[in-house]
CSV table of C-alpha atoms and ligand atoms in Angstrom, one decimal:
chain,number,residue,atom,x,y,z
A,308,MET,CA,-261.6,79.8,2.2
A,309,LYS,CA,-264.1,77.2,3.4
A,310,GLN,CA,-266.9,79.7,2.8
A,311,ARG,CA,-265.6,80.1,-0.8
A,312,LEU,CA,-265.9,76.4,-1.3
A,313,GLN,CA,-269.4,76.2,0.3
A,314,GLU,CA,-270.5,79.1,-1.8
A,315,ALA,CA,-269.3,77.3,-5.0
A,316,LEU,CA,-271.5,74.2,-4.0
A,317,LYS,CA,-274.6,76.3,-3.4
A,318,HIS,CA,-276.2,75.9,-6.8
A,319,CYS,CA,-274.9,72.4,-7.5
A,320,ARG,CA,-277.6,70.1,-8.6
A,321,ALA,CA,-275.8,66.8,-8.0
A,322,ASP,CA,-277.0,64.2,-5.5
A,323,TYR,CA,-273.7,64.7,-3.7
A,324,ALA,CA,-270.7,66.9,-4.3
A,325,ASP,CA,-267.6,68.0,-2.5
A,326,ILE,CA,-264.6,70.3,-3.0
A,327,ARG,CA,-261.2,69.8,-1.4
A,328,PHE,CA,-258.5,72.4,-1.9
A,329,GLU,CA,-255.0,72.2,-0.5
A,330,ASN,CA,-251.8,74.2,-0.1
A,331,LEU,CA,-248.7,72.0,0.1
A,332,ASP,CA,-245.3,73.2,1.1
A,333,THR,CA,-242.5,70.6,0.8
A,334,THR,CA,-238.8,70.1,1.2
A,335,SER,CA,-236.8,67.0,0.4
A,336,PHE,CA,-233.3,65.8,-0.3
A,337,THR,CA,-231.2,62.7,-0.2
A,338,PHE,CA,-227.6,61.8,0.4
A,339,ARG,CA,-226.7,58.5,-1.3
A,340,GLY,CA,-223.2,57.3,-0.7
A,341,LYS,CA,-220.8,60.2,-1.4
A,342,GLU,CA,-223.4,62.1,-3.5
A,343,GLN,CA,-226.1,64.5,-2.5
A,344,GLU,CA,-229.1,64.2,-4.8
A,345,GLY,CA,-230.7,67.6,-5.5
A,346,ALA,CA,-232.5,69.4,-2.7
A,347,SER,CA,-236.0,70.6,-3.6
A,348,THR,CA,-238.6,72.8,-2.0
A,349,ALA,CA,-242.0,73.4,-3.6
A,350,MET,CA,-245.2,75.2,-2.8
A,351,VAL,CA,-248.1,73.8,-4.7
A,352,GLN,CA,-251.8,74.3,-4.7
A,353,GLY,CA,-254.4,72.0,-6.0
A,354,GLY,CA,-257.9,70.5,-5.5
A,355,VAL,CA,-260.6,68.2,-6.6
A,356,VAL,CA,-264.3,68.7,-7.2
A,357,ARG,CA,-266.3,65.5,-7.1
A,358,ALA,CA,-270.0,65.2,-8.0
A,359,CYS,CA,-272.2,62.1,-7.9
A,360,ILE,CA,-275.5,61.7,-9.9
A,361,ASN,CA,-277.4,58.4,-9.9
A,362,GLY,CA,-274.3,56.6,-8.7
A,363,GLY,CA,-272.1,58.0,-11.5
A,364,TRP,CA,-269.1,60.1,-10.4
A,365,GLY,CA,-267.6,63.1,-12.2
A,366,MET,CA,-264.3,64.6,-11.0
A,367,VAL,CA,-262.3,67.7,-11.9
A,368,ALA,CA,-258.8,68.4,-10.6
A,369,PHE,CA,-257.8,72.1,-10.6
A,370,ASP,CA,-255.0,74.2,-9.3
A,371,SER,CA,-256.6,77.5,-8.7
A,372,LEU,CA,-259.9,78.6,-7.2
A,373,ASP,CA,-260.5,81.3,-9.8
A,374,ASP,CA,-262.9,79.2,-11.9
A,375,ILE,CA,-264.2,77.0,-9.1
A,376,GLU,CA,-267.9,77.5,-10.0
A,377,LYS,CA,-267.1,76.3,-13.6
A,378,HIS,CA,-265.3,73.2,-12.2
A,379,VAL,CA,-268.3,72.3,-10.1
A,380,SER,CA,-270.5,72.5,-13.2
A,381,GLU,CA,-268.0,70.4,-15.2
A,382,ALA,CA,-267.9,67.8,-12.5
A,383,CYS,CA,-271.7,67.6,-12.5
A,384,GLU,CA,-271.8,67.4,-16.3
A,385,TYR,CA,-269.3,64.4,-16.2
A,386,ALA,CA,-271.3,62.8,-13.5
A,387,ARG,CA,-274.5,63.1,-15.6
A,388,LEU,CA,-272.8,61.6,-18.6
A,389,VAL,CA,-271.6,58.6,-16.6
A,390,SER,CA,-274.9,58.1,-14.9
A,391,SER,CA,-276.8,58.2,-18.2
A,392,ARG,CA,-275.3,54.8,-18.9
A,393,ARG,CA,-276.3,53.2,-15.7
A,394,SER,CA,-279.4,52.8,-13.6
A,395,GLU,CA,-278.1,53.1,-10.1
A,396,LYS,CA,-278.9,55.2,-7.1
A,397,THR,CA,-276.4,57.5,-5.5
A,398,MET,CA,-275.3,55.8,-2.3
A,399,ILE,CA,-273.6,58.1,0.2
A,400,ALA,CA,-273.8,57.1,3.9
A,401,ASP,CA,-275.3,59.3,6.5
A,402,GLY,CA,-273.0,59.9,9.4
A,403,PRO,CA,-271.3,62.6,11.5
A,404,VAL,CA,-269.9,65.6,9.6
A,405,CYS,CA,-267.0,67.8,10.7
A,406,THR,CA,-267.4,71.5,10.7
A,407,SER,CA,-264.3,72.5,12.7
A,408,ASP,CA,-260.9,73.9,12.0
A,409,PHE,CA,-257.7,72.2,13.3
A,410,LYS,CA,-254.5,74.1,13.4
A,411,ALA,CA,-251.4,72.1,13.9
A,412,GLU,CA,-249.8,72.3,17.3
A,413,MET,CA,-246.1,71.9,16.7
A,414,LYS,CA,-243.4,71.4,19.4
A,415,ASP,CA,-240.7,72.6,17.0
A,416,ASP,CA,-241.9,73.8,13.6
A,417,PHE,CA,-239.6,72.7,10.7
A,418,ARG,CA,-240.6,75.8,8.8
A,419,ASN,CA,-238.5,77.8,11.3
A,420,HIS,CA,-235.4,75.9,10.2
A,421,SER,CA,-233.5,76.8,7.1
A,422,LEU,CA,-232.8,74.3,4.2
A,423,GLU,CA,-229.1,74.9,4.9
A,424,GLU,CA,-229.4,73.8,8.5
A,425,LYS,CA,-231.4,70.7,7.5
A,426,VAL,CA,-228.8,69.8,4.8
A,427,ARG,CA,-225.9,70.3,7.2
A,428,THR,CA,-227.5,68.0,9.8
A,429,MET,CA,-228.1,65.2,7.3
A,430,GLU,CA,-224.6,65.6,5.8
A,431,GLU,CA,-223.2,64.9,9.2
A,432,TYR,CA,-225.2,61.7,9.6
A,433,ASN,CA,-224.2,60.6,6.1
A,434,LYS,CA,-220.5,61.3,6.8
A,435,MET,CA,-220.8,59.3,9.9
A,436,ILE,CA,-222.3,56.3,8.2
A,437,MET,CA,-219.9,56.4,5.2
A,438,GLY,CA,-216.9,56.6,7.5
A,439,ALA,CA,-217.9,54.1,10.1
A,440,SER,CA,-216.5,50.9,8.7
A,441,PRO,CA,-214.5,49.8,5.6
A,442,GLU,CA,-217.3,47.4,4.8
A,443,ILE,CA,-219.8,50.2,4.3
A,444,GLU,CA,-220.2,50.6,0.6
A,445,SER,CA,-223.1,53.1,0.4
A,446,SER,CA,-225.7,54.9,2.4
A,447,VAL,CA,-229.1,56.6,2.1
A,448,VAL,CA,-229.9,59.6,4.3
A,449,ARG,CA,-233.2,61.1,3.3
A,450,TYR,CA,-234.9,64.1,4.8
A,451,ASN,CA,-238.4,65.3,3.9
A,452,ASP,CA,-241.0,67.6,5.4
A,453,ARG,CA,-244.3,68.9,4.2
A,454,PHE,CA,-246.9,71.1,5.5
A,455,ARG,CA,-250.3,70.4,4.1
A,456,THR,CA,-253.3,72.7,4.6
A,457,VAL,CA,-256.6,71.1,3.6
A,458,TYR,CA,-259.8,73.1,3.0
A,459,TYR,CA,-263.0,71.2,2.4
A,460,ALA,CA,-266.8,71.5,2.0
A,461,SER,CA,-269.5,69.1,0.9
A,462,THR,CA,-273.2,69.2,0.1
A,463,ARG,CA,-273.7,67.1,3.2
A,464,GLY,CA,-272.7,70.1,5.2
A,465,ALA,CA,-269.2,69.0,6.1
A,466,CYS,CA,-266.8,72.0,6.1
A,467,PHE,CA,-263.3,72.0,7.7
A,468,MET,CA,-259.8,73.2,7.6
A,469,GLU,CA,-257.0,71.0,8.9
A,470,GLU,CA,-253.2,71.5,8.9
A,471,ARG,CA,-251.3,68.3,8.5
A,472,PRO,CA,-247.5,68.6,9.0
A,473,PHE,CA,-245.1,65.7,8.3
A,474,ILE,CA,-241.3,65.2,8.9
A,475,GLY,CA,-239.5,62.1,7.8
A,476,LEU,CA,-235.9,60.9,8.2
A,477,LEU,CA,-234.3,57.7,6.8
A,478,LEU,CA,-230.8,56.6,7.9
A,479,SER,CA,-229.6,53.6,6.0
A,480,ALA,CA,-226.3,51.9,5.7
A,481,VAL,CA,-225.3,49.4,3.0
A,482,ALA,CA,-222.5,47.0,3.7
A,483,ARG,CA,-220.8,44.6,1.2
A,484,LYS,CA,-218.5,41.6,1.4
A,485,GLY,CA,-217.9,40.0,-2.0
A,486,ASP,CA,-221.3,39.5,-3.5
A,487,LEU,CA,-223.2,39.8,-0.3
A,488,ILE,CA,-225.0,43.0,0.4
A,489,GLN,CA,-226.7,43.8,3.7
A,490,ARG,CA,-228.6,46.8,5.0
A,491,GLY,CA,-229.3,48.4,8.3
A,492,PHE,CA,-231.6,51.3,8.7
A,493,LYS,CA,-233.7,53.5,10.9
A,494,SER,CA,-236.8,55.2,9.7
A,495,LEU,CA,-238.3,58.0,11.8
A,496,GLY,CA,-241.3,60.3,11.4
A,497,SER,CA,-243.1,63.0,13.3
A,498,ILE,CA,-246.1,65.1,12.8
A,499,ASP,CA,-245.2,67.8,15.2
A,500,ASP,CA,-241.5,68.0,16.1
A,501,TYR,CA,-238.5,69.0,14.0
A,502,GLY,CA,-236.4,68.0,17.1
A,503,MET,CA,-237.1,64.4,16.1
A,504,VAL,CA,-234.4,64.5,13.4
A,505,LEU,CA,-231.7,65.9,15.8
A,506,GLY,CA,-229.3,63.9,17.9
A,507,ARG,CA,-229.7,60.7,15.8
A,508,GLU,CA,-226.0,59.7,15.8
A,509,GLN,CA,-226.7,56.5,17.8
A,510,ASP,CA,-229.4,55.5,15.2
A,511,ALA,CA,-226.9,56.0,12.4
A,512,GLN,CA,-224.3,53.9,14.2
A,513,ALA,CA,-226.8,51.2,15.0
A,514,ALA,CA,-227.7,51.0,11.2
A,515,VAL,CA,-224.1,50.6,10.4
A,516,LYS,CA,-223.6,47.9,13.1
A,517,ARG,CA,-226.6,46.0,11.8
A,518,ALA,CA,-225.5,46.0,8.2
A,519,VAL,CA,-221.9,44.9,9.0
A,520,GLU,CA,-223.0,42.2,11.5
A,521,LEU,CA,-225.4,40.7,8.9
A,522,LEU,CA,-222.5,40.2,6.5
A,523,SER,CA,-221.2,37.4,8.7
A,524,ALA,CA,-224.6,36.1,9.9
A,525,PRO,CA,-225.7,32.8,8.3
A,526,LYS,CA,-228.9,32.4,6.2
A,527,VAL,CA,-231.9,31.3,8.2
A,528,THR,CA,-232.9,27.7,7.6
A,529,GLY,CA,-236.4,27.4,6.2
A,530,GLY,CA,-239.3,25.2,7.2
A,531,ARG,CA,-242.3,25.3,9.5
A,532,LYS,CA,-241.4,26.8,12.9
A,533,THR,CA,-242.6,28.8,15.8
A,534,VAL,CA,-242.0,32.4,14.9
A,535,ILE,CA,-242.0,35.3,17.4
A,536,LEU,CA,-242.6,38.6,15.6
A,537,ASP,CA,-241.2,41.8,17.2
A,538,PRO,CA,-243.5,44.8,17.4
A,539,ALA,CA,-242.2,46.3,14.1
A,540,PHE,CA,-242.7,43.0,12.2
A,541,THR,CA,-246.1,42.5,13.8
A,542,GLY,CA,-247.0,46.0,12.5
A,543,LEU,CA,-245.9,45.2,9.0
A,544,PHE,CA,-247.9,42.0,9.0
A,545,THR,CA,-251.0,43.7,10.4
A,546,HIS,CA,-250.9,46.5,7.9
A,547,GLU,CA,-250.0,44.7,4.8
A,548,ALA,CA,-251.5,41.2,5.2
A,549,PHE,CA,-254.7,42.1,7.1
A,550,GLY,CA,-255.3,45.9,7.0
A,551,HIS,CA,-255.4,46.1,3.2
A,552,LEU,CA,-258.0,43.3,3.1
A,553,SER,CA,-260.2,45.4,5.4
A,554,GLU,CA,-260.4,48.3,3.0
A,555,ALA,CA,-264.0,48.2,1.7
A,556,ASP,CA,-263.4,49.7,-1.7
A,557,PHE,CA,-261.6,46.5,-2.6
A,558,LEU,CA,-264.3,44.4,-0.9
A,559,PHE,CA,-267.6,45.7,-2.1
A,560,GLU,CA,-266.9,44.9,-5.8
A,561,ASN,CA,-265.1,41.6,-5.1
A,562,GLN,CA,-267.6,38.8,-4.0
A,563,PRO,CA,-265.0,36.2,-3.1
A,564,MET,CA,-263.1,38.6,-1.0
A,565,ARG,CA,-266.3,39.8,0.6
A,566,GLU,CA,-267.0,36.3,1.7
A,567,LEU,CA,-263.5,35.9,3.0
A,568,MET,CA,-263.8,39.1,5.0
A,569,HIS,CA,-267.4,38.7,6.2
A,570,ILE,CA,-268.4,40.2,9.5
A,571,GLY,CA,-268.7,37.5,12.2
A,572,ARG,CA,-265.9,35.3,10.7
A,573,LYS,CA,-263.7,33.8,13.4
A,574,VAL,CA,-260.2,34.8,12.3
A,575,GLY,CA,-258.0,34.2,15.4
A,576,PRO,CA,-257.9,33.3,19.0
A,577,ASP,CA,-260.2,35.0,21.5
A,578,PHE,CA,-257.4,37.3,22.8
A,579,LEU,CA,-256.8,38.8,19.3
A,580,ASN,CA,-258.0,42.4,18.8
A,581,ILE,CA,-257.1,44.5,15.7
A,582,VAL,CA,-257.7,48.2,15.5
A,583,ASP,CA,-257.5,51.1,13.1
A,584,ASP,CA,-257.6,54.4,14.9
A,585,GLY,CA,-256.9,57.7,13.1
A,586,SER,CA,-258.0,59.7,16.2
A,587,LEU,CA,-255.0,58.7,18.3
A,588,PRO,CA,-252.9,61.8,18.8
A,589,GLY,CA,-249.4,62.3,17.4
A,590,LEU,CA,-249.0,59.3,15.1
A,591,MET,CA,-248.3,59.4,11.4
A,592,GLY,CA,-251.8,58.4,10.4
A,593,SER,CA,-253.5,60.7,12.9
A,594,GLU,CA,-255.9,63.2,11.5
A,595,ARG,CA,-259.0,64.8,13.1
A,596,VAL,CA,-261.1,64.3,10.0
A,597,ASP,CA,-260.8,62.3,6.8
A,598,ASP,CA,-261.0,63.8,3.3
A,599,GLU,CA,-264.8,63.5,3.1
A,600,GLY,CA,-265.4,65.4,6.3
A,601,THR,CA,-266.0,62.3,8.5
A,602,PRO,CA,-264.3,62.7,11.9
A,603,THR,CA,-261.7,59.9,12.5
A,604,LYS,CA,-262.3,57.4,15.3
A,605,ARG,CA,-261.3,54.1,16.7
A,606,ASN,CA,-262.5,51.3,14.5
A,607,MET,CA,-262.3,47.7,15.7
A,608,LEU,CA,-261.5,45.4,12.8
A,609,VAL,CA,-261.2,42.2,14.9
A,610,LYS,CA,-262.6,41.8,18.4
A,611,ASN,CA,-262.0,38.8,20.5
A,612,GLY,CA,-260.9,36.9,17.4
A,613,ILE,CA,-264.0,37.8,15.4
A,614,LEU,CA,-264.0,40.0,12.4
A,615,VAL,CA,-266.2,42.9,13.4
A,616,GLY,CA,-265.5,45.8,11.0
A,617,HIS,CA,-264.2,47.1,7.7
A,618,LEU,CA,-262.7,50.5,6.7
A,619,HIS,CA,-265.0,52.8,4.8
A,620,SER,CA,-265.5,55.8,2.7
A,621,LEU,CA,-269.0,57.3,2.5
A,622,GLU,CA,-269.8,55.4,-0.6
A,623,THR,CA,-268.5,52.0,0.5
A,624,ALA,CA,-270.2,52.3,3.8
A,625,ALA,CA,-273.6,52.9,2.1
A,626,LYS,CA,-273.0,50.2,-0.5
A,627,MET,CA,-272.2,47.6,2.2
A,628,GLY,CA,-274.8,48.8,4.7
A,629,GLU,CA,-272.2,49.7,7.3
A,630,GLN,CA,-271.2,52.9,9.1
A,631,PRO,CA,-268.6,55.4,7.7
A,632,THR,CA,-265.3,55.0,9.6
A,633,GLY,CA,-263.4,58.1,8.6
A,634,ASN,CA,-260.9,56.3,6.3
A,635,ALA,CA,-261.4,58.2,3.0
A,636,ARG,CA,-257.9,59.8,2.5
A,637,ALA,CA,-256.1,61.4,-0.4
A,638,ILE,CA,-252.4,61.9,-0.6
A,639,SER,CA,-252.6,65.6,-1.7
A,640,GLY,CA,-254.7,68.2,-3.5
A,641,GLY,CA,-255.0,66.7,-7.0
A,642,PHE,CA,-256.1,63.2,-5.9
A,643,ASP,CA,-259.5,61.9,-5.0
A,644,PRO,CA,-259.9,60.2,-1.6
A,645,ILE,CA,-259.8,56.5,-1.5
A,646,VAL,CA,-260.2,54.0,1.4
A,647,ARG,CA,-257.0,53.9,3.4
A,648,MET,CA,-255.7,52.8,6.8
A,649,THR,CA,-254.6,55.3,9.5
A,650,ASN,CA,-252.9,53.8,12.5
A,651,THR,CA,-253.4,50.0,12.4
A,652,PHE,CA,-252.2,47.6,15.1
A,653,ILE,CA,-252.8,44.5,17.2
A,654,GLU,CA,-253.8,45.4,20.7
A,655,PRO,CA,-251.5,44.2,23.6
A,656,GLY,CA,-252.3,40.9,25.3
A,657,SER,CA,-251.5,39.7,28.8
A,658,TRP,CA,-248.3,37.7,28.3
A,659,LYS,CA,-244.9,39.0,29.3
A,660,LYS,CA,-242.4,39.1,26.4
A,661,GLU,CA,-240.1,36.6,28.1
A,662,GLU,CA,-243.0,34.1,28.5
A,663,LEU,CA,-243.3,34.0,24.7
A,664,PHE,CA,-239.8,32.8,24.2
A,665,LYS,CA,-239.7,30.5,27.3
A,666,ASP,CA,-241.2,27.3,25.8
A,667,VAL,CA,-239.9,27.7,22.2
A,668,ASP,CA,-237.5,24.8,21.6
A,669,ASP,CA,-236.7,25.6,18.0
A,670,GLY,CA,-237.9,28.9,16.5
A,671,ILE,CA,-237.1,32.2,14.8
A,672,TYR,CA,-237.4,35.7,16.2
A,673,ALA,CA,-238.2,37.9,13.2
A,674,CYS,CA,-237.3,41.6,13.7
A,675,GLU,CA,-238.4,44.7,11.9
A,676,GLY,CA,-239.4,44.5,8.3
A,677,ILE,CA,-238.1,45.5,4.9
A,678,GLY,CA,-241.4,44.8,3.1
A,679,GLY,CA,-242.9,42.1,1.0
A,680,GLN,CA,-245.7,41.1,-1.2
A,681,THR,CA,-249.3,40.2,-0.8
A,682,GLN,CA,-251.8,38.6,-3.1
A,683,MET,CA,-255.3,38.3,-1.7
A,684,GLU,CA,-254.9,36.3,1.5
A,685,MET,CA,-251.4,35.2,0.7
A,686,PHE,CA,-248.3,37.1,1.9
A,687,THR,CA,-244.5,37.0,1.9
A,688,PHE,CA,-242.6,39.4,4.1
A,689,THR,CA,-238.9,39.9,4.7
A,690,ALA,CA,-237.6,40.7,8.2
A,691,SER,CA,-234.6,43.0,8.4
A,692,TYR,CA,-232.9,40.4,10.5
A,693,GLY,CA,-233.7,37.6,12.9
A,694,TYR,CA,-232.4,35.4,15.6
A,695,VAL,CA,-232.5,31.6,16.2
A,696,ILE,CA,-234.5,30.7,19.3
A,697,LYS,CA,-233.2,27.5,20.9
A,698,ASN,CA,-234.5,26.0,24.1
A,699,GLY,CA,-236.3,29.2,25.1
A,700,LYS,CA,-233.2,31.4,24.5
A,701,ILE,CA,-232.4,34.0,21.8
A,702,GLN,CA,-229.2,32.9,20.0
A,703,ASP,CA,-227.5,33.6,16.8
A,704,LEU,CA,-228.3,36.5,14.4
A,705,VAL,CA,-229.5,35.2,11.0
A,706,ARG,CA,-230.2,37.0,7.7
A,707,ASP,CA,-232.8,36.6,4.9
A,708,VAL,CA,-235.7,35.8,7.2
A,709,MET,CA,-238.8,35.5,5.0
A,710,VAL,CA,-242.1,34.6,6.5
A,711,THR,CA,-244.8,33.5,4.1
A,712,GLY,CA,-248.3,32.1,4.4
A,713,ASN,CA,-252.0,32.6,4.4
A,714,VAL,CA,-253.1,35.6,6.6
A,715,PHE,CA,-256.1,33.7,8.1
A,716,GLU,CA,-254.1,30.6,8.9
A,717,THR,CA,-251.4,32.8,10.4
A,718,LEU,CA,-253.8,34.8,12.5
A,719,GLY,CA,-255.4,31.5,13.6
A,720,ASN,CA,-251.9,30.2,14.7
A,721,ILE,CA,-251.2,33.1,17.0
A,722,ASP,CA,-251.0,31.5,20.4
A,723,ALA,CA,-249.6,34.3,22.6
A,724,ILE,CA,-249.7,38.1,22.5
A,725,ALA,CA,-247.4,40.1,24.8
A,726,ASP,CA,-248.3,43.3,26.7
A,727,ASP,CA,-245.6,45.4,25.1
A,728,LEU,CA,-247.4,47.5,22.4
A,729,VAL,CA,-245.3,49.8,20.3
A,730,LEU,CA,-246.7,52.1,17.7
A,731,PHE,CA,-244.2,53.2,15.0
A,732,LYS,CA,-243.7,56.5,13.4
A,733,ASN,CA,-241.8,56.0,10.2
A,734,SER,CA,-240.7,58.2,7.4
A,735,GLY,CA,-242.3,56.1,4.7
A,736,GLY,CA,-245.9,55.3,4.2
A,737,CYS,CA,-248.5,53.3,2.4
A,738,GLY,CA,-249.0,53.0,-1.3
A,739,LYS,CA,-252.3,52.3,-3.1
A,740,GLY,CA,-254.0,53.3,-6.3
A,741,GLY,CA,-251.0,55.5,-7.5
A,742,GLN,CA,-251.1,57.4,-4.2
A,743,SER,CA,-247.8,56.9,-2.3
A,744,PRO,CA,-246.5,57.4,0.3
A,745,LEU,CA,-249.5,58.2,2.5
A,746,PRO,CA,-248.4,58.6,6.2
A,747,VAL,CA,-249.7,55.8,8.4
A,748,SER,CA,-248.5,54.2,11.6
A,749,ASP,CA,-248.6,50.5,12.5
A,750,GLY,CA,-247.3,48.4,15.2
A,751,GLY,CA,-248.3,45.9,17.9
A,752,PRO,CA,-246.8,43.9,20.7
A,753,HIS,CA,-244.6,40.8,20.3
A,754,ILE,CA,-246.7,38.0,19.1
A,755,ARG,CA,-246.0,34.3,18.8
A,756,VAL,CA,-247.2,32.2,15.8
A,757,ARG,CA,-247.0,28.5,15.8
A,758,ASN,CA,-246.3,26.5,12.7
A,759,ALA,CA,-245.4,29.5,10.5
A,760,VAL,CA,-243.6,29.0,7.2
A,761,ILE,CA,-240.0,30.4,6.9
A,762,ALA,CA,-239.2,30.5,3.2
B,2071,ZN,ZN1,-250.2,49.8,2.8
């Protein structure tokens, strides 16, 4: 297959061109309350040819390799048309190219389990959630798996095959008392083990317990406080508030952001280190190679509190005079690769978790994350739940914990980082440019932020 793609690029006259072709095999279904929403399985094929001439890109999406030579010519033609209106040079970074094949190594392959078996397992979880308490009004139990096989070749000489499996499970309980609705959930993902979805009764029960307990928890009181973020909330903050700003496709054409994110800027205390690493094994954003044939690797974004790197595709790296990082990723066959995160996290520090709480007189412990919004350097995130911290002790459960602020101010106010790094494997993923959800992992240790704004 790879040879077929290489062959098709042989007579291509573009400055740069590549072809990615994928087979995608998916299963998904959802239980919502008492209903099961339709189960679906699909096998699709698709690919994209990209060509670049004088800085202008031409792209053709296709679903069969039958006319691949024709699609290559079309992409070149489009690129020529675009480039005739501009006077640029094609900029594609030099860098390592991958020429290997990577078969998935699965502990328990989900393709060996029937749809019936998967549905039955999820139905049990759903029954358990729905029957657990009179206050449970609804549920969401969602299962999905996909097996993606990527074939790739480029005029730089990159040429690879990589199998990328994914399994996701969401267990969510919705409780109601009057007008108040609260949710508890567990989101789980794996790239190599169907066994991950089995024996999750305790997680289902914990989701119910959380939703019901939150019904009688008071609202958090707002204001400026010391906030301790648990590893999951640290992960959400790191990915959403900082990680997306590091993506260079967004930077190189946006001068104010480029200044904000310039290399060498002091963004936090000396003990702050932030990493994006797609080469770590077994995480949701783990791939051996990105969708431009660049091997993934460990990329430092912040080292000793100083901004030291951005995330790149081949083009953004060339345009910003930096090295490719292996972060050009597409969600599936018909999409072009854009700059994306992989596994993004704050590295562990040297404090013990207990030491973070010890000298907090009046603070909030923000746990897990539902999501939120960002706009440039401003963010607002909602924790799934939180606790009041009084005189160094974790006390009452509180709901509606929203942390808001400026990402640089918040990073600057981190005054302690614990040694308890956790990297999460979730069923969801990242959304950007109409491509969602792309599997990623995030996480970190417990961190303490002074003077944070609770909305
Ligand atoms: Zn994201």
